[in-house]
Tab-separated table of C-alpha atoms and ligand atoms in Angstrom:
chain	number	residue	atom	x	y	z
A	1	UNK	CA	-35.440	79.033	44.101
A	2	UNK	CA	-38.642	79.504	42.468
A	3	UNK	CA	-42.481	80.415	44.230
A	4	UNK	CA	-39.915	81.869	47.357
A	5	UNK	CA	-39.640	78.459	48.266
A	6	UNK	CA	-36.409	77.795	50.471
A	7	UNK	CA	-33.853	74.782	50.882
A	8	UNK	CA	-35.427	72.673	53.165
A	9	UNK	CA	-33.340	70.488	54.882
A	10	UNK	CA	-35.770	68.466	56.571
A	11	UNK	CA	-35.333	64.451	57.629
A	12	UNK	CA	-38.753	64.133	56.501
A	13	UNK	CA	-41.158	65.035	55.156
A	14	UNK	CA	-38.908	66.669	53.044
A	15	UNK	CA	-38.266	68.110	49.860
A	16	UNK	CA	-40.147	66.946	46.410
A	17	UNK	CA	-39.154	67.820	42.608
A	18	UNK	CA	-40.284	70.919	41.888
A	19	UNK	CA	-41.281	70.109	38.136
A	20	UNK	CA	-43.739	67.344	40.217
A	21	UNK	CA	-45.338	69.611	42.464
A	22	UNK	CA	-45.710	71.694	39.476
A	23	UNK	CA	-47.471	69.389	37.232
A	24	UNK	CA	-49.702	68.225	40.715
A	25	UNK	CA	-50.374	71.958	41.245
A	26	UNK	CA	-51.434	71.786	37.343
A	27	UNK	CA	-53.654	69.001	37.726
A	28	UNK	CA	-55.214	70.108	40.903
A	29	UNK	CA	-59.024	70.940	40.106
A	30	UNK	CA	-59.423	68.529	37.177
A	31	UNK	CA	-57.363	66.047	36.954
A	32	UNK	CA	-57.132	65.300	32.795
A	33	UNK	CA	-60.614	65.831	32.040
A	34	UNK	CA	-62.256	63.832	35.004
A	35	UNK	CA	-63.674	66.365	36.257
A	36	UNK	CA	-62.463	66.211	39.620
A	37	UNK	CA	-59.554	66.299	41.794
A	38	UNK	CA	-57.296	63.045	42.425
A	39	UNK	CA	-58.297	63.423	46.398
A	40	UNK	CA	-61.812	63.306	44.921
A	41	UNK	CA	-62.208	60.249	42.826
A	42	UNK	CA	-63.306	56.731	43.662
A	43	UNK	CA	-60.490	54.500	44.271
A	44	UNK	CA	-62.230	51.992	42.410
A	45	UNK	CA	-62.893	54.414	39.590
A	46	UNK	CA	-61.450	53.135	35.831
A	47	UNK	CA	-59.062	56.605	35.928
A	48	UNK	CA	-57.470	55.870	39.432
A	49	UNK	CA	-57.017	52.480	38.924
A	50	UNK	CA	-54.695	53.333	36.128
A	51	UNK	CA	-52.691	55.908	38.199
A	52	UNK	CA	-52.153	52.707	40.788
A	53	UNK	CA	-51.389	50.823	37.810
A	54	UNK	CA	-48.923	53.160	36.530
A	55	UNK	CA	-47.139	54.218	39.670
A	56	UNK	CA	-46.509	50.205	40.571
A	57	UNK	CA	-45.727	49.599	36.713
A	58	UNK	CA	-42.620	52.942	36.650
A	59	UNK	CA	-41.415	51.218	39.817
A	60	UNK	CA	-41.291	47.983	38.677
A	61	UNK	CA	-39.085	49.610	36.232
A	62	UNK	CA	-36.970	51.999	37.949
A	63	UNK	CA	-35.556	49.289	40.407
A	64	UNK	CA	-36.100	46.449	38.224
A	65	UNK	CA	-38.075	44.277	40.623
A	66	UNK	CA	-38.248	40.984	39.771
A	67	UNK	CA	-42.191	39.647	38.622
A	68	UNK	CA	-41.823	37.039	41.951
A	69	UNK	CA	-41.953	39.910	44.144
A	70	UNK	CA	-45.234	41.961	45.032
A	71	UNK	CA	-45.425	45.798	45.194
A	72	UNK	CA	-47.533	46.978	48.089
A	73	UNK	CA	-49.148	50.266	48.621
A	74	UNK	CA	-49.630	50.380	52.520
A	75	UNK	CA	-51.103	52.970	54.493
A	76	UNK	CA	-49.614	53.744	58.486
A	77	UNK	CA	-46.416	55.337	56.936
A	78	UNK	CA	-43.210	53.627	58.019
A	79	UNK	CA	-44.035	53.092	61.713
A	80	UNK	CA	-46.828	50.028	61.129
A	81	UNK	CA	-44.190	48.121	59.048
A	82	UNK	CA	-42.245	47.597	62.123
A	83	UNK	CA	-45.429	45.166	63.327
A	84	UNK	CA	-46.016	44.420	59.879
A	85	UNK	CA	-42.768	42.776	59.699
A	86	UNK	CA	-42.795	40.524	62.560
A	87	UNK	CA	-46.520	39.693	62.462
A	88	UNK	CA	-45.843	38.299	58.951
A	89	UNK	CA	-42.625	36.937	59.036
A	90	UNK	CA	-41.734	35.523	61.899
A	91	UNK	CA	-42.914	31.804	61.634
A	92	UNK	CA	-40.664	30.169	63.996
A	93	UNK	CA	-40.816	33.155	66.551
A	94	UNK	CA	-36.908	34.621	65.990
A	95	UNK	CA	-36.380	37.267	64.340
A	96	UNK	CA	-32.633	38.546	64.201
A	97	UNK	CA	-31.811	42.308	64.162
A	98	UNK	CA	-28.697	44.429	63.619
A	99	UNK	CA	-29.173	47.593	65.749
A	100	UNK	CA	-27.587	50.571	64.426
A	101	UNK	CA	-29.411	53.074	65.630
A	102	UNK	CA	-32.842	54.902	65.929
A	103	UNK	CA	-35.209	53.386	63.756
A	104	UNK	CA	-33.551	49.689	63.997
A	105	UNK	CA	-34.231	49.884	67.863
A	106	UNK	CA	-37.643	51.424	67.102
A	107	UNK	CA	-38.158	48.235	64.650
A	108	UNK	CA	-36.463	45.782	67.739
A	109	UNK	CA	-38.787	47.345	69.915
A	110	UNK	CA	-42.100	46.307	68.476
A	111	UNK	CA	-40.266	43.185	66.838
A	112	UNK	CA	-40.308	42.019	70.854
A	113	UNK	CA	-44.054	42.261	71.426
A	114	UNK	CA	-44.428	39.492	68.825
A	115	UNK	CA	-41.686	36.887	69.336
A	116	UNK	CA	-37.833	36.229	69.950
A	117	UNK	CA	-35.222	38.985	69.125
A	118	UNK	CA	-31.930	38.580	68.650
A	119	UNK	CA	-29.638	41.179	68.408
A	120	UNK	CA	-26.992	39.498	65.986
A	121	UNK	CA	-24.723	42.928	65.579
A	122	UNK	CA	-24.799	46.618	67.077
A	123	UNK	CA	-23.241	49.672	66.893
A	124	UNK	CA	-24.215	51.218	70.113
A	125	UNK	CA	-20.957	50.850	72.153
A	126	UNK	CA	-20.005	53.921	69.686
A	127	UNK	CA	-22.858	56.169	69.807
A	128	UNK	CA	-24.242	54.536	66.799
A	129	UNK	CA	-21.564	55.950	64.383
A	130	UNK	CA	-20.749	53.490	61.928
A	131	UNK	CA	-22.013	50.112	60.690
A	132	UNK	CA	-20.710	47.135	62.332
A	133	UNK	CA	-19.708	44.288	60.317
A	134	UNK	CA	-21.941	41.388	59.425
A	135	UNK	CA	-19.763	39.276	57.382
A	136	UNK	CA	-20.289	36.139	59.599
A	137	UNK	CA	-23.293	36.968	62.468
A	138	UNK	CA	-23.964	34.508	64.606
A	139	UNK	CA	-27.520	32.961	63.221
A	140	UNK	CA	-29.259	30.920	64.478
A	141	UNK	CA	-30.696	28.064	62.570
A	142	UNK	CA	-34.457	28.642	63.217
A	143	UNK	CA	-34.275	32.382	62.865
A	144	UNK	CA	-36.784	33.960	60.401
A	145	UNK	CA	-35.014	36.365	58.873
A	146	UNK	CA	-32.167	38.999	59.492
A	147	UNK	CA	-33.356	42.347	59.866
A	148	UNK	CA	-31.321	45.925	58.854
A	149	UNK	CA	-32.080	49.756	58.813
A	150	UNK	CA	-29.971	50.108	55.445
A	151	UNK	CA	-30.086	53.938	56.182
A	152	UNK	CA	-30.018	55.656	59.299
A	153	UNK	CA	-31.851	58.663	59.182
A	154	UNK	CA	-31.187	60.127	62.366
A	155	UNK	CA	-27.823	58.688	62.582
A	156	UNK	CA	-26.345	59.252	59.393
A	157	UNK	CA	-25.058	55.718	58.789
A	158	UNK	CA	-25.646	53.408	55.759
A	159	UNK	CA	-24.766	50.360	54.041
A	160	UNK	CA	-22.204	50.250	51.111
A	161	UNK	CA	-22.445	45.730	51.404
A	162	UNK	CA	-25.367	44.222	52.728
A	163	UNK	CA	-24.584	41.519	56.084
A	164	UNK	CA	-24.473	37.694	55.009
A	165	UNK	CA	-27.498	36.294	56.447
A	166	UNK	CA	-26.392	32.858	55.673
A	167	UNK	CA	-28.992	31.955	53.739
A	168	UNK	CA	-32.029	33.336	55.677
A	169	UNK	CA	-34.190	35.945	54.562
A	170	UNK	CA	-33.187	39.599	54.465
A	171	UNK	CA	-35.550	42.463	55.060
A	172	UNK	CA	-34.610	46.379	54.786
A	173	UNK	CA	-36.020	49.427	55.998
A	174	UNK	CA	-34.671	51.627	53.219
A	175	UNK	CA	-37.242	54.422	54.160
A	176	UNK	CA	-34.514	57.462	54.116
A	177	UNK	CA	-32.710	56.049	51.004
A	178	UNK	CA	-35.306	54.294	48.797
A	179	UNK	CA	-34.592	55.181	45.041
A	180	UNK	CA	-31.341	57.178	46.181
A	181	UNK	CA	-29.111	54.198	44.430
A	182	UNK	CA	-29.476	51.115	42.407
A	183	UNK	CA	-30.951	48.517	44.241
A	184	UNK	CA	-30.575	44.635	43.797
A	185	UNK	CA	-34.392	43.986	44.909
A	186	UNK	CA	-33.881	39.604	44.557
A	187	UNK	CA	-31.066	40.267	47.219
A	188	UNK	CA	-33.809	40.834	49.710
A	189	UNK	CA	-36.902	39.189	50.869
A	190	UNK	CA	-38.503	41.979	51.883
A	191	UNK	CA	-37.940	46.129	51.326
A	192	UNK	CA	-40.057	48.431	52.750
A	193	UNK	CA	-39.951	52.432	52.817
A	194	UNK	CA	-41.929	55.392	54.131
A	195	UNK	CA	-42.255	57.612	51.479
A	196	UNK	CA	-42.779	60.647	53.090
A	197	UNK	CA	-38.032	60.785	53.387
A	198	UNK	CA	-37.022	60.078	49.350
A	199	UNK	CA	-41.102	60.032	47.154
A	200	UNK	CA	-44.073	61.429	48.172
A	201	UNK	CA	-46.407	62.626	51.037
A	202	UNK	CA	-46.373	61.277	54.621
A	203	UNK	CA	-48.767	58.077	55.587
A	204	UNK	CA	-47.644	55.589	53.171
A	205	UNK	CA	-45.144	53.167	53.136
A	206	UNK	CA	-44.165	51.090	49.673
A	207	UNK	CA	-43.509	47.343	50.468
A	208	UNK	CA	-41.973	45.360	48.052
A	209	UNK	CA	-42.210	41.210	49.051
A	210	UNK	CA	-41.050	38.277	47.768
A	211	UNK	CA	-44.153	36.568	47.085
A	212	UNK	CA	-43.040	32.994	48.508
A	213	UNK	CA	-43.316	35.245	52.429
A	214	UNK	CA	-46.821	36.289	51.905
A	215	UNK	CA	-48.532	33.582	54.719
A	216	UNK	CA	-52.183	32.871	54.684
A	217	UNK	CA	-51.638	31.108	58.764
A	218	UNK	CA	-50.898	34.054	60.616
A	219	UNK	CA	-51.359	33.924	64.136
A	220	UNK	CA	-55.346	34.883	64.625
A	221	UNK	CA	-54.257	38.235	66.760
A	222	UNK	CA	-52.961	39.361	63.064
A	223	UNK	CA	-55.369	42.020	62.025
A	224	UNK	CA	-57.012	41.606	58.460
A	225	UNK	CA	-55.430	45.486	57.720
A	226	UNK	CA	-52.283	43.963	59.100
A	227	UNK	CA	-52.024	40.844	57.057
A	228	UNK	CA	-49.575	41.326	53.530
A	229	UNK	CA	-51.563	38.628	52.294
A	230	UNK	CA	-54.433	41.141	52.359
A	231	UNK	CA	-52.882	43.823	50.412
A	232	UNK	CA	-51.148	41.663	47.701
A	233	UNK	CA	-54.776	39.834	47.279
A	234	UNK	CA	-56.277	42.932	46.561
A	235	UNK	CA	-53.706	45.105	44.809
A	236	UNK	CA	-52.765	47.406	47.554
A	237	UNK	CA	-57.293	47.892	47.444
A	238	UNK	CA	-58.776	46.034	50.117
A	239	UNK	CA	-59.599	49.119	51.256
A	240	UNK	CA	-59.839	52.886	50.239
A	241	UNK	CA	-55.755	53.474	49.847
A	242	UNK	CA	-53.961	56.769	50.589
A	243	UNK	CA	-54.967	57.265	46.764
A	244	UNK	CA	-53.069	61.007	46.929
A	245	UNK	CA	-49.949	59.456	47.983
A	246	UNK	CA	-50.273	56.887	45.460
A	247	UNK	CA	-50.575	59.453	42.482
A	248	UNK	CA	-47.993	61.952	44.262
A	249	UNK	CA	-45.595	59.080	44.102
A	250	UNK	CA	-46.142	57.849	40.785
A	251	UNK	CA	-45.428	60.951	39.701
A	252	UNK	CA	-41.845	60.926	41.003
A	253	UNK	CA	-41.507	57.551	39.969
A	254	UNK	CA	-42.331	58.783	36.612
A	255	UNK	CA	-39.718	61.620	37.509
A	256	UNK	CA	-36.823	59.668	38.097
A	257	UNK	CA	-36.925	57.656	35.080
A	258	UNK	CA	-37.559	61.032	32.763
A	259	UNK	CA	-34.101	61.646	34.484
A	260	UNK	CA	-31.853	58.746	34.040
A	261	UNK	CA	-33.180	56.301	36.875
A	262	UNK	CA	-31.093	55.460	40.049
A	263	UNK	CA	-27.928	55.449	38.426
A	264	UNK	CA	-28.241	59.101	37.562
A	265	UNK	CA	-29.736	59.674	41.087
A	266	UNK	CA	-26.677	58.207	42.680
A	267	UNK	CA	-24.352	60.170	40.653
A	268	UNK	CA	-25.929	63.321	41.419
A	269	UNK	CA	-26.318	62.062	45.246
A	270	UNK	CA	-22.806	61.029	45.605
A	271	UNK	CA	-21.822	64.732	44.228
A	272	UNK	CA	-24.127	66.497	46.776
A	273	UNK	CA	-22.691	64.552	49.521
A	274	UNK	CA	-19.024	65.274	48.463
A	275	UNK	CA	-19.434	68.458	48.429
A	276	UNK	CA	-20.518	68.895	52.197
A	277	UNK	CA	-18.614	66.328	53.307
A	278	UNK	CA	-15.388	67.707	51.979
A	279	UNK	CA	-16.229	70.942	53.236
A	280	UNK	CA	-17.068	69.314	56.991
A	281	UNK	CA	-13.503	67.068	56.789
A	282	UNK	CA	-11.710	70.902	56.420
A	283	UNK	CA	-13.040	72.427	58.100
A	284	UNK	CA	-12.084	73.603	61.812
A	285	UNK	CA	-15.108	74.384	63.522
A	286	UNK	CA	-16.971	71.781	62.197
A	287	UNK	CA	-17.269	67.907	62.608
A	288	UNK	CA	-18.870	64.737	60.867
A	289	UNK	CA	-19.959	62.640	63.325
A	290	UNK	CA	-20.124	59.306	61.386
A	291	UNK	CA	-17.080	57.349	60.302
A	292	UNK	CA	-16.294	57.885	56.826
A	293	UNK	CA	-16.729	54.415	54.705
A	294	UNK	CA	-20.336	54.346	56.527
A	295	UNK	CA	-21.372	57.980	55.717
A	296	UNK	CA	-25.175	57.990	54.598
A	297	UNK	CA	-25.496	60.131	51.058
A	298	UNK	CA	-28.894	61.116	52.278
A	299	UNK	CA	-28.558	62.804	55.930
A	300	UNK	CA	-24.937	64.169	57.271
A	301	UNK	CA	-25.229	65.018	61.116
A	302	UNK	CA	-22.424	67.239	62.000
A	303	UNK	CA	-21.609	68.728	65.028
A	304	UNK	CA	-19.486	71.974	66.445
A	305	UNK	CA	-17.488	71.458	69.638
A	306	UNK	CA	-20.350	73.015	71.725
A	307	UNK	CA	-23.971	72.352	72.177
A	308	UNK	CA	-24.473	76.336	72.560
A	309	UNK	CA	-22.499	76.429	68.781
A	310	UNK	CA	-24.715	74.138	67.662
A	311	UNK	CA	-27.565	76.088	68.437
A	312	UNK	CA	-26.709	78.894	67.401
A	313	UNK	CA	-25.546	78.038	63.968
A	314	UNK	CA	-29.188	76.189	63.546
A	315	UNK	CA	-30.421	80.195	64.164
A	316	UNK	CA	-28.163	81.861	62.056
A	317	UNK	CA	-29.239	79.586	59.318
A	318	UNK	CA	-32.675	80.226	59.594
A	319	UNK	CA	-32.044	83.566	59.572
A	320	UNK	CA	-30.071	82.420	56.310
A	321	UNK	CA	-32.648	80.930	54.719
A	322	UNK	CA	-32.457	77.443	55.212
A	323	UNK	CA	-34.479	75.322	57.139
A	324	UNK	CA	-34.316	72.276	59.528
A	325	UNK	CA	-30.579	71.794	60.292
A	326	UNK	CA	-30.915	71.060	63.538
A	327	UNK	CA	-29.969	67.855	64.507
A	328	UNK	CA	-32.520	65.460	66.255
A	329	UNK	CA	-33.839	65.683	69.496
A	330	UNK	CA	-32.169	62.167	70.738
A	331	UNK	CA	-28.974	62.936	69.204
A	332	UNK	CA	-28.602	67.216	68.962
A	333	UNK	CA	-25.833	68.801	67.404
A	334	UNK	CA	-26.679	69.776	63.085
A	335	UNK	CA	-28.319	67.498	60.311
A	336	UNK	CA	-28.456	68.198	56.867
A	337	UNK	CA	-30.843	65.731	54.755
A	338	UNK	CA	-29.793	66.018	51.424
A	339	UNK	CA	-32.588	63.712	49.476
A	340	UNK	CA	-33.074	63.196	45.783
A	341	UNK	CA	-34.941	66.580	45.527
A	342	UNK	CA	-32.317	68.437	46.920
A	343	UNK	CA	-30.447	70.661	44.370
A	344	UNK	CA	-27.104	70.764	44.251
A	345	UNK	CA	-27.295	74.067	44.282
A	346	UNK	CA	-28.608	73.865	47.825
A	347	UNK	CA	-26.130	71.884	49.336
A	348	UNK	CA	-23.236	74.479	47.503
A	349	UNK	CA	-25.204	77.835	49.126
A	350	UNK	CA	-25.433	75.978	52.559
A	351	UNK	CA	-21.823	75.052	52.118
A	352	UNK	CA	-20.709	78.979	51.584
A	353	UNK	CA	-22.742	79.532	54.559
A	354	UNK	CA	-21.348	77.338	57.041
A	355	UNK	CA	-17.744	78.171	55.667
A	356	UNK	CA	-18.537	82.105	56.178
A	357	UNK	CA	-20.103	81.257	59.488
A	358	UNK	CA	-16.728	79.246	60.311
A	359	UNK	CA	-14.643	82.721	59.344
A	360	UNK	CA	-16.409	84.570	61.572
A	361	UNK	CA	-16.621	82.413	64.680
A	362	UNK	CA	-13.458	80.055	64.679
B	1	PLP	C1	-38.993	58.122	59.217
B	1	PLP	C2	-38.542	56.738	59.336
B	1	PLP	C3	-39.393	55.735	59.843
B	1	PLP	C4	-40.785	56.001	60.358
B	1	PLP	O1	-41.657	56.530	59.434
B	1	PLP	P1	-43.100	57.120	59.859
B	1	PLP	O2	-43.789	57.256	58.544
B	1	PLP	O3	-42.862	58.421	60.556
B	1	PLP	O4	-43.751	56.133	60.747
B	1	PLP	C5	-38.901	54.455	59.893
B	1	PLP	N1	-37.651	54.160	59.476
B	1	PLP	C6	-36.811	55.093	58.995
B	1	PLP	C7	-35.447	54.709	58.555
B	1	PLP	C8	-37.229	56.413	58.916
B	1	PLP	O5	-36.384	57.350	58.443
C-alpha cells in the first residue's frame, strides 16, 4: 500500500479508492481554477452546482435509475432516514418490517414512535444469522409499505431475492451495500444509503424515491428539514448541503463507471468474498457465523471457539497491520468489511495471516 496507508477493515467509515482521494488531495487548495477549496465555495455558486449536477447525473447512470424516481442528497447520515421513512411514508399508519438484525430493529425502533409496526418476518430466533423467507408475508391490506435492511452490516446477512410485498411498496436500507451489485432501482419505492459504508464521507445519506411517494400532507409534527418533498423541491438545496460529501461522492461515482460499473464491482466483490470465505469454511480454528446462501459480500463476521481467541487474534492483527477486525460490540467475535475499495490484495494478505495465525494456535 501506498502513503503507509494500511488495510482498513472498518464497517464504516471505511475505505475509499485511492486514485479518488488522490485526485481530492490534488484538488484540495484550488479546486480547477476557482480559486478556492470545494469546503469553501457557495453552494449556490455556478461551479458547485455543476459538481451536484454531475454526481446525481453519474448515478443516474451507474444504477440506471429510472427518470420517475428522484435522487436526494440528505444530510443526518443513515440514522435520520429511519424517521425519514416513516414520517413520509406511512399514510395509513402501518408500516411492515422484516427484522434481521441491527439496523432493521434500529429502523423498527423509530418506525414505532410514528405509527403501527408490524413485524411481518424475523430472524432473531437464530441470532440473526440468515435471512428468513418472504415469499408470502402476511400483509396486511392497509399497510404502507414493506420495509428491509438488504445488507446487514453488523450481522453479515444479505439479500440474493428481494421478499414479495404483494404489491405494496418496498423500501431498502442498502447503506453497507449500495453500488456493491447491480441494482433494479423500479423494483423499489424507495432506496436509501449512508454513504459513509460503500461512497464517500460520513453525514450523508443518498435517497433515491419514486416520485409518486413524495407527499405534500404530512402530518404538521413533520419538520420542513424532514419533509422529502423539501429536498426533491429544491434539488437536494433547500439548505446549505454537506457540499464535501456531495463532491467526495461524485467522485466515486465517477470512479466506478471509469471501472466497468456495478457489474465489474460485483465481480471483483464476489472474488474478494470467495476468497475469505473459502479460507473460513477450511479452516479449523475459524468459523463463519452466517449461513451460507445469505452471506453478505460486504462484511464477513467470523468467530473462533473462544471469546479470549477472538480477542486476541483482533491484537495480533493489529500488530499485523490491519485494522478494525474486531467484531461489534453487540455481537463480538471478528468482522472483516470488505467494501468496494478494498483490494483484493487485502483480503489475500489478511487471508495468509489468519491461516498462519491458525498454524500456530490450533
Ligand atoms: C451504518 C448504518 C446505518 C446508520 O448510519 P449512520 O450514518 O451512522 O447514522 C444504518 N443502516 C445500516 C445498514 C448501516 O450499516
Amino acid at each position: 500500500m501506498k502513503y503507509g496507508r494500511t488495510y482498513n477493515f472498518s464497517a464504516g467509515p471505511a475505505m475509499m479508492p485511492e486514485p479518488v482521494l488522490e485526485e481530492i488531495a490534488a484538488e484540495m487548495m484550488n479546486y480547477r481554477g476557482s480559486g478556492m477549496c470545494v469546503m469553501e465555495m457557495s453552494h449556490r455558486s455556478k461551479v458547485f452546482q455543476q459538481i451536484r449536477d454531475e454526481a446525481e447525473a453519474d448515478l443516474r447512470k451507474l444504477m440506471g435509475i429510472p427518470d420517475n424516481y428522484k435522487v436526494l442528497f440528505i444530510q443526518g447520515g443513515g440514522t435520520v432516514q429511519f424517521a425519514m421513512v416513516a414520517m413520509n411514508l406511512m399514510k395509513n399508519g402501518v408500516g411492515c418490517y422484516v427484522e434481521t438484525g441491527a439496523w432493521s430493529k434500529k429502523a423498527i425502533a423509530e418506525a414505532k414512535k410514528y405509527g403501527e409496526v408490524k413485524i411481518v418476518a424475523s430472524s432473531a430466533d437464530r441470532n440473526f444469522s440468515y435471512i428468513p423467507d418472504c415469499s408470502d408475508l402476511d400483509i396486511p391490506e392497509n399497510a404502507d409499505y414493506v420495509y428491509i435492511c438488504e445488507n446487514e452490516t453488523i450481522n453479515g446477512t444479505t439479500y440474493f431475492n428481494l421478499p414479495n410485498t404483494k404489491g405494496k411498496v418496498l423500501v431498502s436500507d442498502q447503506s453497507s451495500m449500495f453500488l456493491s451489485r447491480p441494482c433494479d432501482v423500479s423494483k423499489y419505492g424507495l432506496i436509501w444509503g449512508g454513504v459513509q459504508k460503500n461512497v464517500g464521507p460520513a453525514g450523508m445519506a443518498v435517497v433515491i424515491i419514486r416520485e409518486d411517494l413524495i407527499r405534500e400532507d404530512l402530518p404538521k409534527f413533520v419538520p420542513t428539514y424532514m419533509s422529502y418533498k423539501t429536498h426533491a423541491d429544491n434539488d437536494s438545496l433547500y439548505n446549505t448541503p454537506n457540499c464535501w460529501a456531495i463532491y467526495c461522492c461524485g467522485k466515486v461515482f465517477k470512479y466506478l463507471l471509469d471501472n466497468g460499473g456495478l457489474e465489474a464491482m460485483n465481480a471483483r466483490n464476489e472474488e474478494k468474498a470467495k476468497i475469505l470465505y473459502d479460507f473460513l469454511d477450511s479452516s479449523r480454528l475459524f468459523t463463519g457465523a452466517v449461513r451460507k446462501e445469505d452471506r453478505s459480500l460486504m462484511n464477513v463476521p467470523f468467530v473462533t471457539p473462544s471469546k479470549e481467541q477472538d480477542a486476541d487474534v483482533v491484537a495480533a492483527s493489529k500488530a499485523a497491520g490491519f485494522d478494525n477486525l474486531k467484531g461489534h460490540k453487540s455481537v463480538g467475535g471478528l468482522r472483516a468489511s470488505i467494501y468496494n475499495a478494498m483490494p483484493k490484495e487485502g483480503v489475500e494478505a489478511l487471508v495468509e495471516f489468519l491461516k498462519k495465525y491458525e498454524a500456530e494456535h490450533a
